[in-house]
Coordinates of C-alpha atoms and ligand atoms in Angstrom, one line a residue:
M782 CA -1.9 -11.5 -19.8
K783 CA -0.8 -11.5 -16.2
I784 CA -2.1 -9.2 -13.4
V785 CA -0.3 -8.9 -10.1
T786 CA -1.5 -7.3 -6.8
Y787 CA 1.1 -6.5 -4.2
N788 CA 1.0 -4.5 -0.9
V789 CA 4.5 -3.2 -1.1
N790 CA 4.5 -1.6 2.4
G791 CA 6.2 1.5 1.1
L792 CA 7.2 1.8 -2.5
R793 CA 10.3 3.7 -1.7
P794 CA 11.9 0.9 0.4
R795 CA 10.9 -1.7 -2.2
I796 CA 12.6 0.4 -5.0
Q797 CA 15.7 0.6 -2.8
Q798 CA 15.6 -3.1 -2.3
Y799 CA 15.5 -3.9 -6.0
G800 CA 17.8 -1.1 -7.1
S801 CA 15.3 0.7 -9.3
L802 CA 11.6 0.9 -10.0
K803 CA 12.0 -0.9 -13.3
K804 CA 13.8 -3.8 -11.6
L805 CA 11.1 -4.1 -9.0
L806 CA 8.4 -4.1 -11.7
D807 CA 10.3 -6.5 -14.0
S808 CA 10.7 -8.9 -11.0
L809 CA 6.9 -9.3 -11.0
D810 CA 6.9 -10.0 -14.8
A811 CA 3.3 -8.9 -15.3
D812 CA 1.2 -6.8 -17.7
I813 CA -0.7 -5.0 -15.0
I814 CA 0.8 -4.5 -11.6
C815 CA -1.3 -3.1 -8.8
F816 CA 0.5 -1.8 -5.7
Q817 CA -1.0 -0.9 -2.4
E818 CA 0.5 1.1 0.5
T819 CA 2.8 3.1 -1.6
K820 CA 3.1 5.5 1.3
L821 CA 3.8 8.3 -1.0
S822 CA 2.3 11.7 -0.7
K823 CA 1.6 13.8 -3.8
H824 CA 4.8 15.8 -3.5
D825 CA 6.8 12.6 -3.3
L826 CA 5.8 11.7 -6.9
R827 CA 9.2 12.1 -8.6
A828 CA 10.2 10.5 -11.9
D829 CA 12.4 7.8 -10.3
L830 CA 9.5 6.7 -8.0
V831 CA 6.7 6.7 -10.6
R832 CA 8.2 6.3 -14.1
A833 CA 9.8 3.2 -15.6
E834 CA 10.6 2.6 -19.2
G835 CA 8.0 0.3 -20.8
Y836 CA 5.3 1.1 -18.2
E837 CA 2.5 3.6 -17.9
S838 CA 1.6 4.4 -14.3
F839 CA -1.3 5.8 -12.3
F840 CA -1.1 6.9 -8.7
S841 CA -3.5 7.8 -6.0
C842 CA -2.2 9.4 -2.9
T843 CA -3.8 10.2 0.4
R844 CA -5.0 13.8 0.5
T845 CA -5.9 14.0 4.2
N846 CA -3.8 14.7 7.3
D847 CA -6.8 13.9 9.5
R848 CA -5.2 11.1 11.4
G849 CA -2.0 12.7 12.5
R850 CA 0.0 11.0 9.7
S851 CA 3.1 12.7 8.6
G852 CA 3.5 12.7 4.8
G853 CA 2.2 9.8 2.8
Y854 CA 0.4 6.7 4.1
S855 CA -1.9 4.4 2.3
G856 CA -1.8 5.1 -1.5
V857 CA -2.2 2.9 -4.5
A858 CA -0.5 2.7 -7.9
T859 CA -1.2 0.8 -11.1
F860 CA 1.6 0.0 -13.6
C861 CA 0.8 -1.1 -17.1
R862 CA 3.5 -2.8 -19.2
V863 CA 2.9 -1.5 -22.8
K864 CA 4.8 -1.3 -26.0
S865 CA 3.3 2.1 -26.8
A866 CA 1.4 4.6 -24.8
F867 CA -0.1 6.1 -28.0
L868 CA -2.4 4.6 -30.6
S869 CA -2.1 1.2 -29.0
N870 CA -4.3 -1.8 -29.2
E871 CA -2.9 -3.3 -26.0
V872 CA -5.3 -4.4 -23.3
A873 CA -2.8 -3.5 -20.6
L874 CA -3.0 0.1 -21.6
P875 CA -6.1 1.6 -20.0
I876 CA -8.6 3.4 -22.2
Y877 CA -9.7 5.3 -19.2
A878 CA -8.3 5.8 -15.7
E879 CA -9.9 7.2 -12.6
E880 CA -8.5 8.1 -9.2
G881 CA -10.8 7.1 -6.4
F882 CA -14.2 5.6 -7.1
T883 CA -16.7 8.4 -6.3
G884 CA -16.1 10.3 -9.5
L885 CA -15.2 13.4 -7.5
L886 CA -11.4 13.6 -7.7
A887 CA -10.8 16.2 -10.3
T888 CA -7.7 14.7 -11.8
S889 CA -9.4 11.4 -12.6
K890 CA -10.9 12.3 -16.0
G891 CA -8.9 11.2 -18.9
Y892 CA -11.0 13.0 -21.5
E893 CA -12.2 16.5 -22.5
P894 CA -13.6 18.5 -19.6
R895 CA -17.3 18.1 -19.3
K896 CA -19.7 21.0 -19.6
E897 CA -20.3 21.1 -15.8
E898 CA -17.7 23.0 -13.9
S899 CA -17.2 20.5 -11.2
P900 CA -16.7 16.7 -11.6
S901 CA -19.9 14.7 -11.2
I902 CA -20.6 12.0 -8.8
A903 CA -20.3 8.5 -10.1
E904 CA -23.4 6.6 -11.1
G905 CA -25.0 4.8 -8.2
L906 CA -23.6 7.2 -5.6
E907 CA -25.8 10.2 -6.2
C908 CA -27.7 9.9 -3.0
F909 CA -24.6 10.6 -0.9
S910 CA -23.3 14.0 -0.1
R911 CA -20.2 15.3 -1.8
D912 CA -18.5 15.7 1.6
E913 CA -19.2 12.1 2.5
L914 CA -17.9 10.9 -0.8
L915 CA -14.8 13.1 -0.7
K916 CA -13.9 11.9 2.8
I917 CA -14.1 8.2 1.6
D918 CA -12.1 8.9 -1.4
S919 CA -9.4 11.1 0.2
E920 CA -7.0 8.4 1.5
G921 CA -5.6 7.2 -1.8
R922 CA -7.3 3.8 -1.7
C923 CA -8.6 3.2 -5.1
L924 CA -7.6 3.4 -8.8
I925 CA -9.9 2.3 -11.5
T926 CA -8.6 1.5 -15.0
D927 CA -10.8 0.5 -17.9
H928 CA -9.1 -2.0 -20.1
G929 CA -12.0 -2.4 -22.5
H930 CA -12.8 -6.1 -21.8
F931 CA -12.8 -5.4 -18.1
V932 CA -12.7 -2.6 -15.5
L933 CA -10.0 -3.1 -13.0
F934 CA -10.2 -1.8 -9.4
N935 CA -6.9 -1.5 -7.5
L936 CA -7.9 -1.3 -3.9
Y937 CA -6.4 -0.8 -0.5
G938 CA -9.2 -1.5 1.9
P939 CA -9.1 0.4 5.2
R940 CA -7.9 -1.4 8.3
A941 CA -9.9 -1.1 11.4
V942 CA -9.1 -2.6 14.8
Q943 CA -11.9 -4.0 16.8
D944 CA -12.5 -1.2 19.2
D945 CA -12.0 1.8 16.8
S946 CA -15.6 2.5 16.0
E947 CA -14.7 5.5 13.9
R948 CA -12.5 3.5 11.6
I949 CA -15.0 0.6 11.5
Q950 CA -17.6 3.1 10.3
F951 CA -15.2 4.4 7.7
K952 CA -14.5 0.9 6.5
L953 CA -18.2 0.1 6.3
T954 CA -19.0 3.2 4.3
F955 CA -16.0 2.6 2.1
Y956 CA -17.1 -0.9 1.1
K957 CA -20.8 0.1 0.9
L958 CA -20.1 2.8 -1.6
L959 CA -17.6 0.7 -3.5
E960 CA -20.1 -2.1 -3.9
R961 CA -22.6 0.3 -5.3
R962 CA -20.1 1.5 -7.8
W963 CA -19.2 -1.9 -9.1
E964 CA -22.9 -3.0 -9.0
C965 CA -23.6 -0.1 -11.4
L966 CA -20.9 -1.3 -13.8
L967 CA -22.2 -4.8 -13.7
L968 CA -25.7 -3.6 -14.5
Q969 CA -24.2 -1.9 -17.6
G970 CA -22.8 -5.3 -18.6
R971 CA -19.2 -4.6 -17.7
R972 CA -16.8 -7.2 -16.5
I973 CA -14.9 -6.2 -13.4
I974 CA -11.8 -7.4 -11.8
I975 CA -11.1 -6.3 -8.2
V976 CA -7.6 -6.7 -6.9
G977 CA -5.8 -5.5 -3.8
D978 CA -5.3 -5.7 -0.1
L979 CA -8.9 -5.6 1.2
N980 CA -7.9 -6.1 4.8
I981 CA -10.5 -8.9 5.1
A982 CA -9.8 -12.6 5.4
P983 CA -13.1 -14.0 4.1
A984 CA -13.3 -17.4 5.9
A985 CA -11.7 -19.4 8.6
I986 CA -9.5 -21.2 6.1
D987 CA -7.9 -17.9 5.3
R988 CA -6.6 -17.2 8.8
C989 CA -4.1 -19.0 11.0
D990 CA -5.8 -18.5 14.3
A991 CA -9.4 -18.4 13.3
E992 CA -11.6 -18.7 16.4
P993 CA -15.0 -20.5 16.2
D994 CA -16.9 -17.2 15.6
F995 CA -14.3 -15.9 13.2
E996 CA -16.7 -16.0 10.3
K997 CA -19.4 -14.1 12.1
N998 CA -17.6 -10.8 11.7
G999 CA -19.6 -8.3 9.7
F1000 CA -16.9 -7.6 7.1
R1001 CA -16.2 -11.3 6.5
R1002 CA -19.9 -12.0 6.2
W1003 CA -20.2 -9.2 3.7
F1004 CA -17.2 -10.4 1.7
R1005 CA -18.7 -14.0 1.4
S1006 CA -22.1 -12.6 0.5
L1007 CA -20.6 -11.1 -2.6
L1008 CA -19.5 -14.5 -3.9
V1009 CA -21.3 -16.5 -6.5
Q1010 CA -21.7 -19.6 -4.2
N1011 CA -23.6 -17.4 -1.8
G1012 CA -25.8 -15.7 -4.4
G1013 CA -23.5 -12.8 -5.2
R1014 CA -21.8 -12.0 -8.5
L1015 CA -18.1 -12.2 -7.6
L1016 CA -15.7 -15.0 -7.8
D1017 CA -12.8 -15.3 -5.5
V1018 CA -10.3 -16.3 -8.2
F1019 CA -7.7 -17.8 -5.9
R1020 CA -10.3 -19.9 -4.1
A1021 CA -11.9 -20.9 -7.4
K1022 CA -8.6 -22.3 -8.4
H1023 CA -7.6 -23.7 -5.0
P1024 CA -10.8 -24.4 -3.1
D1025 CA -9.2 -26.5 -0.3
R1026 CA -5.7 -25.1 0.1
N1027 CA -4.8 -24.5 3.7
G1028 CA -2.2 -22.1 5.0
A1029 CA -2.4 -20.0 1.8
Y1030 CA -1.6 -16.7 3.4
T1031 CA -0.5 -13.4 1.8
C1032 CA 0.3 -11.3 4.9
W1033 CA 2.0 -11.9 8.2
S1034 CA 2.1 -9.6 11.2
Q1035 CA 5.6 -8.1 11.3
S1036 CA 5.4 -7.2 15.0
T1037 CA 5.2 -10.9 16.0
G1038 CA 7.6 -12.5 13.5
A1039 CA 4.7 -14.6 12.3
E1040 CA 6.3 -15.4 9.0
E1041 CA 8.5 -18.0 10.6
F1042 CA 5.6 -20.4 11.3
N1043 CA 3.4 -19.2 8.5
F1044 CA 1.1 -17.7 11.0
G1045 CA -0.7 -15.3 8.6
S1046 CA -3.9 -14.5 6.8
R1047 CA -5.2 -14.2 3.2
I1048 CA -6.3 -10.6 2.8
D1049 CA -4.8 -9.8 -0.7
H1050 CA -7.4 -10.8 -3.3
I1051 CA -8.3 -11.1 -6.9
L1052 CA -12.0 -11.1 -7.5
S1053 CA -13.9 -11.0 -10.8
A1054 CA -17.4 -10.8 -12.1
G1055 CA -19.0 -11.0 -15.4
S1056 CA -19.4 -13.2 -18.4
C1057 CA -16.7 -14.7 -20.5
L1058 CA -15.7 -13.2 -23.9
H1059 CA -17.0 -16.1 -25.9
D1060 CA -19.8 -15.5 -28.2
E1061 CA -21.8 -18.6 -27.3
E1062 CA -25.5 -18.4 -27.2
N1063 CA -25.7 -20.9 -24.3
Q1064 CA -23.6 -19.4 -21.6
E1065 CA -24.0 -22.4 -19.4
G1066 CA -20.6 -23.6 -18.0
H1067 CA -19.1 -20.3 -19.2
D1068 CA -17.9 -17.6 -16.9
F1069 CA -14.9 -15.3 -16.9
V1070 CA -12.8 -17.4 -14.5
T1071 CA -13.6 -20.8 -16.2
C1072 CA -12.9 -19.5 -19.7
H1073 CA -10.1 -17.0 -19.1
V1074 CA -8.3 -17.6 -15.9
A1075 CA -5.4 -20.0 -16.5
E1076 CA -3.9 -19.7 -13.0
C1077 CA -4.1 -17.7 -9.8
D1078 CA -1.6 -18.1 -7.1
I1079 CA 0.5 -16.5 -4.3
L1080 CA 4.1 -15.6 -5.1
M1081 CA 5.6 -17.1 -2.1
Q1082 CA 9.2 -16.4 -3.3
F1083 CA 8.6 -12.8 -2.2
Q1084 CA 8.2 -13.8 1.4
R1085 CA 10.8 -12.2 3.6
W1086 CA 11.4 -15.0 6.0
K1087 CA 13.6 -17.8 4.8
P1088 CA 14.7 -20.8 6.8
G1089 CA 18.2 -19.5 7.1
N1090 CA 17.0 -16.4 8.9
T1091 CA 16.5 -18.1 12.2
P1092 CA 19.3 -20.5 13.1
R1093 CA 18.4 -22.9 15.9
G1094 CA 20.6 -23.8 18.8
C1095 CA 20.5 -20.4 20.3
V1096 CA 18.6 -21.5 23.4
N1097 CA 20.1 -20.3 26.6
H1098 CA 22.4 -17.9 24.8
K1099 CA 22.5 -14.4 26.2
I1100 CA 21.2 -11.8 24.0
S1101 CA 24.0 -10.5 21.9
T1102 CA 23.4 -9.0 18.5
S1103 CA 26.4 -10.7 17.0
T1104 CA 25.4 -14.3 17.8
F1105 CA 21.7 -14.3 18.3
H1106 CA 20.1 -14.1 14.9
R1107 CA 16.6 -15.3 15.6
W1108 CA 13.7 -12.9 15.3
K1109 CA 13.6 -11.6 18.8
G1110 CA 10.4 -9.8 19.4
G1111 CA 11.7 -6.7 17.8
R1112 CA 12.8 -5.5 14.5
S1113 CA 16.5 -5.5 15.2
I1114 CA 16.9 -8.1 12.5
K1115 CA 15.4 -6.3 9.6
L1116 CA 13.9 -8.6 7.1
E1117 CA 14.0 -7.0 3.8
G1118 CA 10.8 -6.8 1.9
S1119 CA 7.1 -6.3 2.5
D1120 CA 5.0 -8.1 5.1
H1121 CA 2.7 -9.1 2.2
V1122 CA 3.5 -11.2 -0.8
P1123 CA 2.1 -10.6 -4.3
V1124 CA -0.8 -12.5 -5.7
Y1125 CA -1.1 -13.0 -9.5
T1126 CA -3.5 -14.3 -12.0
S1127 CA -2.8 -15.1 -15.6
L1128 CA -5.6 -14.7 -18.2
V1129 CA -5.9 -16.3 -21.6
E1130 CA -7.8 -15.5 -24.8
I1131 CA -8.1 -11.8 -24.1
P1132 CA -8.1 -10.2 -27.6
E1133 CA -6.7 -6.7 -28.3
V1134 CA -8.9 -3.7 -28.0
M1135 CA -9.6 -0.7 -30.3
Q1136 CA -6.8 1.7 -30.8
H1137 CA -6.4 4.2 -27.9
S1138 CA -3.8 6.4 -26.1
T1139 CA -2.9 6.5 -22.5
P1140 CA -5.3 8.5 -20.3
S1141 CA -4.2 11.9 -19.0
L1142 CA -4.1 10.6 -15.4
S1143 CA -0.9 8.8 -16.4
T1144 CA 2.1 10.1 -14.5
R1145 CA 3.6 10.8 -17.9
Y1146 CA 1.5 14.0 -17.8
H1147 CA 2.0 14.7 -14.1
P1148 CA 3.5 18.2 -14.1
Q1149 CA 5.6 17.4 -11.1
V1150 CA 7.1 14.4 -12.7
C1151 CA 7.7 16.2 -16.0
G1152 CA 9.2 19.2 -14.2
S1153 CA 11.4 17.4 -11.7
Q1154 CA 15.0 17.2 -12.4
Q1155 CA 15.9 14.6 -9.9
T1156 CA 18.7 12.8 -11.7
L1157 CA 20.4 13.1 -14.9
V1158 CA 18.8 9.8 -16.0
S1159 CA 15.3 11.0 -15.3
M1160 CA 16.1 14.3 -16.9
F1161 CA 16.9 12.5 -20.2
T1162 CA 14.0 10.2 -19.8
R1163 CA 11.8 13.2 -19.4
R1164 CA 13.2 14.9 -22.5
Q1165 CA 12.6 11.8 -24.5
T1166 CA 9.1 11.5 -23.2
T1167 CA 8.4 15.1 -24.0
E1168 CA 9.7 14.7 -27.5
Q1169 CA 7.7 11.7 -27.9
V1170 CA 4.6 13.4 -26.7
I1171 CA 5.1 16.3 -29.1
S1172 CA 5.8 14.1 -32.0
E1173 CA 2.9 11.8 -31.2
E1174 CA 0.6 14.7 -30.6
S1175 CA 1.3 16.2 -33.9
E1176 CA -0.3 13.1 -35.4
S1177 CA -3.4 14.1 -33.6
P1178 CA -4.8 10.7 -32.6
Q1179 CA -8.4 10.1 -33.5
I1180 CA -9.9 7.8 -31.0
P1181 CA -13.3 6.3 -32.0
S1182 CA -15.9 6.4 -29.3
H1183 CA -16.3 3.2 -27.4
E1184 CA -19.6 1.9 -26.0
E1185 CA -17.9 0.4 -23.0
F1186 CA -16.6 3.6 -21.5
I1187 CA -17.4 4.0 -17.8
S1188 CA -18.9 7.4 -18.7
T1189 CA -19.1 7.7 -22.4
P1190 CA -17.0 10.6 -23.5
E1191 CA -17.7 12.1 -26.9
K1192 CA -14.2 12.6 -28.0
Y1193 CA -10.7 12.0 -26.7
D1194 CA -8.1 14.6 -27.3
S1195 CA -4.9 14.1 -25.4
R1196 CA -4.0 17.8 -25.6
A1197 CA -7.3 18.9 -24.2
S1198 CA -7.3 16.4 -21.4
H1199 CA -3.7 17.2 -20.7
S1200 CA -4.5 20.8 -20.2
M1201 CA -7.5 19.9 -18.1
M1202 CA -5.3 17.8 -15.9
I1203 CA -3.0 20.7 -15.6
G1204 CA -5.8 23.1 -15.0
S1205 CA -7.0 21.1 -12.2
Q1206 CA -3.9 21.8 -10.2
R1207 CA -2.6 25.1 -9.1
N1208 CA 0.7 26.4 -10.2
T1209 CA 1.1 24.0 -13.1
N1210 CA 1.8 25.4 -16.5
I1211 CA 3.8 23.6 -19.0
L1212 CA 6.5 25.3 -16.9
P1213 CA 8.2 28.0 -18.9
G1214 CA 10.7 30.5 -17.4
I1215 CA 10.3 31.5 -13.8
E1216 CA 7.4 29.2 -13.2
A1217 CA 9.5 26.2 -14.3
K1218 CA 12.4 27.2 -12.0
K1219 CA 10.0 27.7 -9.1
K1220 CA 8.4 24.3 -9.9
A1221 CA 11.7 22.5 -10.3
R1222 CA 12.9 23.8 -6.9
H1223 CA 9.6 22.9 -5.3
S1224 CA 9.5 19.4 -6.7
Q1225 CA 13.1 18.3 -6.1
G1226 CA 12.5 15.3 -4.0
S1227 CA 16.0 15.1 -2.5
Q1228 CA 16.0 18.8 -1.6
L1229 CA 13.1 19.4 0.7
T1230 CA 11.4 22.7 0.6
L1231 CA 11.9 25.0 3.5
N1232 CA 8.3 24.4 4.5
S1233 CA 8.4 20.7 4.4
F1234 CA 11.8 20.7 6.1
F1235 CA 10.3 22.5 9.1
Q1236 CA 7.3 20.4 9.1
K1237 CA 9.4 17.3 9.2
R1238 CA 11.6 18.7 11.9
T1239 CA 8.6 19.5 14.1
H1240 CA 7.2 16.1 13.7
R1241 CA 10.6 14.5 14.3
S1242 CA 11.3 16.4 17.5
E1243 CA 7.8 15.5 18.8
T1244 CA 8.5 11.8 18.2
C1245 CA 11.9 12.0 19.7
S1246 CA 10.9 13.9 22.8
S1247 CA 7.9 11.7 23.4
R1248 CA 10.0 8.6 23.0
F1249 CA 12.5 9.7 25.5
T1250 CA 10.2 11.1 28.2
G1251 CA 8.5 7.8 28.3
S1252 CA 5.1 9.2 28.7
K1253 CA 4.0 8.8 25.1
L1254 CA 6.2 5.8 24.5
C1255 CA 3.3 3.6 23.8
Q1256 CA 2.3 5.5 20.6
T1257 CA 5.0 3.9 18.6
D1258 CA 5.1 0.5 20.3
I1259 CA 8.7 0.9 21.1
S1260 CA 10.5 -1.6 23.2
Y1261 CA 14.2 -1.1 23.9
S1262 CA 15.3 -3.8 21.5
Q1263 CA 13.6 -1.9 18.7
I1264 CA 15.6 1.2 19.2
E1265 CA 18.7 1.2 17.1
P1266 CA 21.8 3.3 18.2
N1267 CA 20.8 6.1 15.9
G1268 CA 17.4 6.3 17.5
V1269 CA 15.3 4.8 14.7
P1270 CA 11.9 4.0 16.0
S1271 CA 9.9 1.1 14.6
A1272 CA 7.0 1.8 12.4
D1273 CA 3.6 0.1 12.8
D1274 CA 1.9 -1.6 10.0
E1275 CA -0.2 1.3 8.9
S1276 CA 1.8 4.1 10.5
G1277 CA 2.6 7.0 8.3
A1278 CA 6.4 7.0 8.1
S1279 CA 8.3 4.0 7.0
I1280 CA 11.4 3.1 8.9
E1281 CA 13.4 4.2 5.9
N1282 CA 11.6 7.5 5.9
T1283 CA 12.4 8.1 9.5
Q1284 CA 15.9 7.2 9.0
K1285 CA 16.2 9.9 6.4
E1286 CA 14.6 12.4 8.7
C1287 CA 17.0 11.4 11.4
Q1288 CA 19.9 12.0 9.1
L1289 CA 18.4 15.4 8.3
D1290 CA 18.2 16.2 11.9
A1291 CA 21.6 15.1 12.7
C1292 CA 23.0 18.2 11.2
D1293 CA 21.1 20.7 13.3
T1294 CA 21.3 21.9 16.8
D1295 CA 19.0 19.2 18.2
K1296 CA 21.9 16.9 17.8
E1297 CA 23.3 17.5 21.3
K1298 CA 19.9 17.2 23.0
R1299 CA 19.3 14.0 21.2
K1300 CA 22.7 12.7 22.2
V1301 CA 21.8 13.3 25.9
A1302 CA 18.5 11.7 25.5
L1303 CA 20.0 8.7 23.8
Q1304 CA 22.5 8.3 26.6
E1305 CA 19.7 8.4 29.1
W1306 CA 17.9 5.8 27.0
Q1307 CA 20.9 3.5 26.9
R1308 CA 21.1 3.8 30.7
I1309 CA 17.5 2.6 31.1
H1310 CA 18.2 -0.1 28.5
Q1311 CA 21.1 -1.3 30.6
L1312 CA 19.0 -1.3 33.8
M1313 CA 16.3 -3.3 32.1
Q1314 CA 18.6 -5.7 30.5
N1315 CA 19.9 -6.7 33.9
S1316 CA 16.4 -7.7 34.9
V1317 CA 15.1 -9.5 31.8
P1318 CA 13.2 -12.6 32.9
L1319 CA 13.3 -15.9 31.1
C1320 CA 10.2 -17.3 29.5
K1321 CA 8.5 -20.4 30.9
G1322 CA 8.4 -22.4 27.7
H1323 CA 11.9 -22.0 26.4
Q1324 CA 13.9 -20.6 29.4
E1325 CA 15.1 -17.9 27.0
P1326 CA 15.5 -14.1 27.7
C1327 CA 12.2 -12.3 27.1
V1328 CA 11.7 -9.1 25.1
P1329 CA 10.3 -6.0 26.8
R1330 CA 7.3 -4.2 25.3
V1331 CA 5.1 -1.3 26.2
V1332 CA 1.3 -1.1 26.4
K1333 CA 0.2 1.2 23.6
K1334 CA -3.5 0.8 24.0
A1335 CA -5.3 3.6 25.8
G1336 CA -6.4 2.6 29.2
P1337 CA -5.2 2.2 32.8
N1338 CA -2.0 0.4 31.7
L1339 CA -1.0 2.8 29.0
G1340 CA 2.7 3.1 28.8
R1341 CA 3.3 0.3 31.2
R1342 CA 6.1 -2.1 30.4
F1343 CA 6.0 -5.9 30.2
Y1344 CA 8.0 -8.9 29.0
V1345 CA 7.0 -11.6 26.6
C1346 CA 8.5 -14.7 25.1
A1347 CA 11.0 -13.6 22.4
R1348 CA 10.0 -16.2 19.8
A1349 CA 8.0 -15.7 16.7
E1350 CA 4.2 -16.2 16.9
G1351 CA 2.9 -19.5 15.6
P1352 CA 0.4 -22.2 16.2
S1353 CA 0.0 -23.1 19.9
S1354 CA 0.6 -26.8 19.0
N1355 CA 4.2 -26.0 17.9
P1356 CA 6.6 -26.0 20.8
E1357 CA 9.1 -24.0 18.7
A1358 CA 6.7 -21.0 18.5
N1359 CA 6.1 -18.3 21.0
C1360 CA 5.1 -19.9 24.4
G1361 CA 2.8 -17.0 25.4
Y1362 CA 4.9 -16.0 28.5
F1363 CA 3.9 -12.7 29.9
K1364 CA 5.2 -10.7 32.9
W1365 CA 4.8 -7.1 34.0
A1366 CA 8.1 -5.2 34.3
A1367 CA 9.0 -3.6 37.7
V1368 CA 8.5 0.2 37.7
L1369 CA 11.8 1.9 37.0
K1370 CA 13.1 4.4 39.5
S1371 CA 14.2 6.7 36.7
K1372 CA 10.7 7.0 35.3
G1373 CA 9.7 10.5 34.8
K1374 CA 13.2 11.8 34.7
G1375 CA 14.0 14.1 31.8
K1376 CA 10.5 15.3 31.4
Ligands
LIG557 ZN1 -16.6 -19.0 -22.3
LIG558 ZN1 9.2 -18.9 25.2

């Protein structure tokens, strides 16, 4: 049995890259695939993005717009490769699935509705307020699936930069609560496997440029304190298998071209806790990893940068897009793929589990997915699925109760849970008549609703105007080399819209009256571009043209331009890597024009 974790940096672009969701999933060749940063919002969940033949899938999307994000950001998805979603003994098919980890997200229960009206707080978290818990669980950062022999956490840990105290607090609370949740499961004797992008490189060996006090950071200390060798209960499965491997990174900053010199960090993890499945009286020398983990490694073949991407001998060449193919401080050479690579583990001697059916959280039962008529293919798939559901349901599966359930349900009835799932969302019947038409119209992904169209437009014009007035330029970290002729801005690591998304929005906009305005703005931009290109300095280390950047950090220099060495970031010992050259740009006369 193989489990893969992969921060896809946008599920939509990855699907485009592979041609279809099924091809993407098949390329990972795993029984359980955990994606992070799907960047899909709830209304994005269409059949072609969430359903693939041979897989059951579970999604958690962000539910908050607190942080000025447009549409989806963050988000996790778990795909389970199964032969049957009904009356199956397969370990990959979850017995239970839960969105979030606080127990409060209503759609998470795969069983009959409980007697209480509202969902109840997960064990171990009762001392926290509902508001606090909901806030922590509202960003689509966790899916829990119970596979009988183990409970699997698919996590996307919050990212917090050093001086963002609010996000640091959020990250602290997130992990504090999460730890309580899995502690509770361990106390119940459950085995747990935690996978995902935790946004924490635990030790100096896991980071390219680790400074002497790297390991003193609170999150890193906390991470290491969880590990068995430090008195905790978790095993870092990758490190258990490769204790001394250096340069084993899973993520590279995409704004510095760091992949070229493997200047990265290991923040995507597979952790496990609990005993092995052997029935030995003496458990000495037995643990889950020793007895069941055959291998754990990083799938480097998914890395975007390949040696051919950066031909040498370009030194002293003038910047010209046709001949200069090196990564050049921008994203003008778009490397296809995620800035992360997948990590996998293969498990052995995991016996089948008792017969069960897929939990109602499966996208199979998602009304929007069932109701969407996106493509002819998905329409037929849907019909097939529906027929299957009906025929399977008529057999009325009898699921025996299981002592290892996270919260022991009395009886599982797929129809009951289905209706519960539906009941938990407004405007979701089984979609007859007018309701169905309404729903279909609403959920057609390619045809935006009027409402969302206007929302997107508003957001779009904001971005565009701010970019061209120059005053808010910093927000999107745009330097001129990152602007493509059609005005596509670059997207930051955690920013809401992917480049692809933005492109789509731009195309949308192209057909309205803003077009002319934008054309004028673009011309103005190109004029500034030209002005700047004439004054691009050469870097000290390589005597090559620099790239311009803009200060995006709040402070006295906000919005100010500067130049840096165009080469990719790498170890300072490597003369081929970025030489660290920096120079402020002269203030442009045209600054402020067009405001
Ligand atoms: Zn054993
Ligand atoms: Zn240089």
